[in-house]
Amino acid sequence: TFWVYAAGKCPMCLLKELKDRVHTIHIKDGLENGEGFPLGKGTAPVAKVYETAKALGMYMVVESETLTPDGITEAAVCIDYLKSLEK
């Protein structure tokens, strides 16, 4: 969904359009220029993508690749962000 956003398209619209064909998505955050960030730290519409995917019954795989400051800390940032979406 991040690369849909980086291409200037609406990831939520694409999920709705492909809802019968897509069962699992890759959710990632970052900037429009393609630079990745931990969930909640970029400008991609992660919360709206999450909400849409959840409403459509899609599974989500999280990717965060910057390892800032390390992989474990970055994973914790992503998990905490996802928990905040459930509140």
XYZ file of C-alpha atoms in Angstrom:
87
model
C 0.000 0.000 0.000
C 2.930 2.358 0.596
C 4.066 2.162 -3.023
C 0.536 2.937 -4.190
C 0.721 6.084 -2.036
C 4.239 6.937 -3.282
C 2.906 6.664 -6.858
C 0.347 9.361 -6.046
C -2.625 6.997 -5.916
C -5.153 6.287 -3.160
C -4.301 3.022 -1.371
C -7.734 2.828 0.298
C -9.460 3.110 -3.101
C -7.295 0.336 -4.509
C -8.041 -1.931 -1.535
C -11.760 -1.409 -2.048
C -11.430 -2.021 -5.775
C -9.467 -5.250 -5.289
C -11.256 -6.474 -2.163
C -12.335 -9.759 -3.762
C -8.822 -10.516 -5.034
C -6.577 -9.321 -2.208
C -6.608 -11.047 1.165
C -3.308 -9.905 2.680
C -1.605 -6.543 2.363
C 1.805 -5.149 3.152
C 1.426 -2.023 5.278
C 4.318 0.400 5.508
C 4.878 4.079 6.235
C 7.150 6.635 4.632
C 7.312 9.746 2.516
C 5.970 10.430 -0.968
C 9.524 10.217 -2.320
C 9.718 6.522 -1.380
C 11.774 6.870 1.793
C 10.527 4.376 4.400
C 9.802 5.108 8.062
C 8.386 3.189 11.030
C 4.588 3.137 11.219
C 3.227 6.497 12.298
C 6.429 8.372 11.442
C 5.865 9.060 7.750
C 3.186 10.797 5.715
C 1.483 7.747 4.199
C -2.170 7.317 5.250
C -1.356 4.287 7.411
C -4.291 4.720 9.818
C -6.779 4.937 6.947
C -5.182 1.964 5.177
C -5.345 -0.022 8.419
C -8.985 0.914 8.973
C -9.929 0.036 5.387
C -8.067 -3.282 5.385
C -9.557 -4.248 8.725
C -13.088 -3.397 7.532
C -12.527 -5.523 4.429
C -11.256 -8.452 6.519
C -7.738 -8.334 5.094
C -4.681 -9.592 6.919
C -1.784 -7.174 7.258
C 1.955 -7.693 7.231
C 3.997 -4.812 8.623
C 7.306 -3.834 7.105
C 9.676 -1.347 8.593
C 13.163 -1.298 7.202
C 15.147 1.607 8.583
C 16.413 -0.177 11.725
C 16.437 3.153 13.538
C 18.029 3.011 16.023
C 17.850 -0.795 15.755
C 15.401 -3.447 14.578
C 13.938 -4.286 18.000
C 13.268 -0.636 18.865
C 11.763 0.030 15.464
C 9.508 -3.020 15.785
C 8.331 -1.706 19.174
C 7.512 1.688 17.609
C 5.413 -0.052 14.937
C 3.636 -2.268 17.490
C 2.856 0.715 19.713
C 1.462 2.609 16.727
C -0.791 -0.309 15.769
C -2.008 -0.552 19.372
C -2.879 3.160 19.276
C -5.109 2.523 16.255
C -7.145 0.011 18.256
C -8.051 2.556 20.952
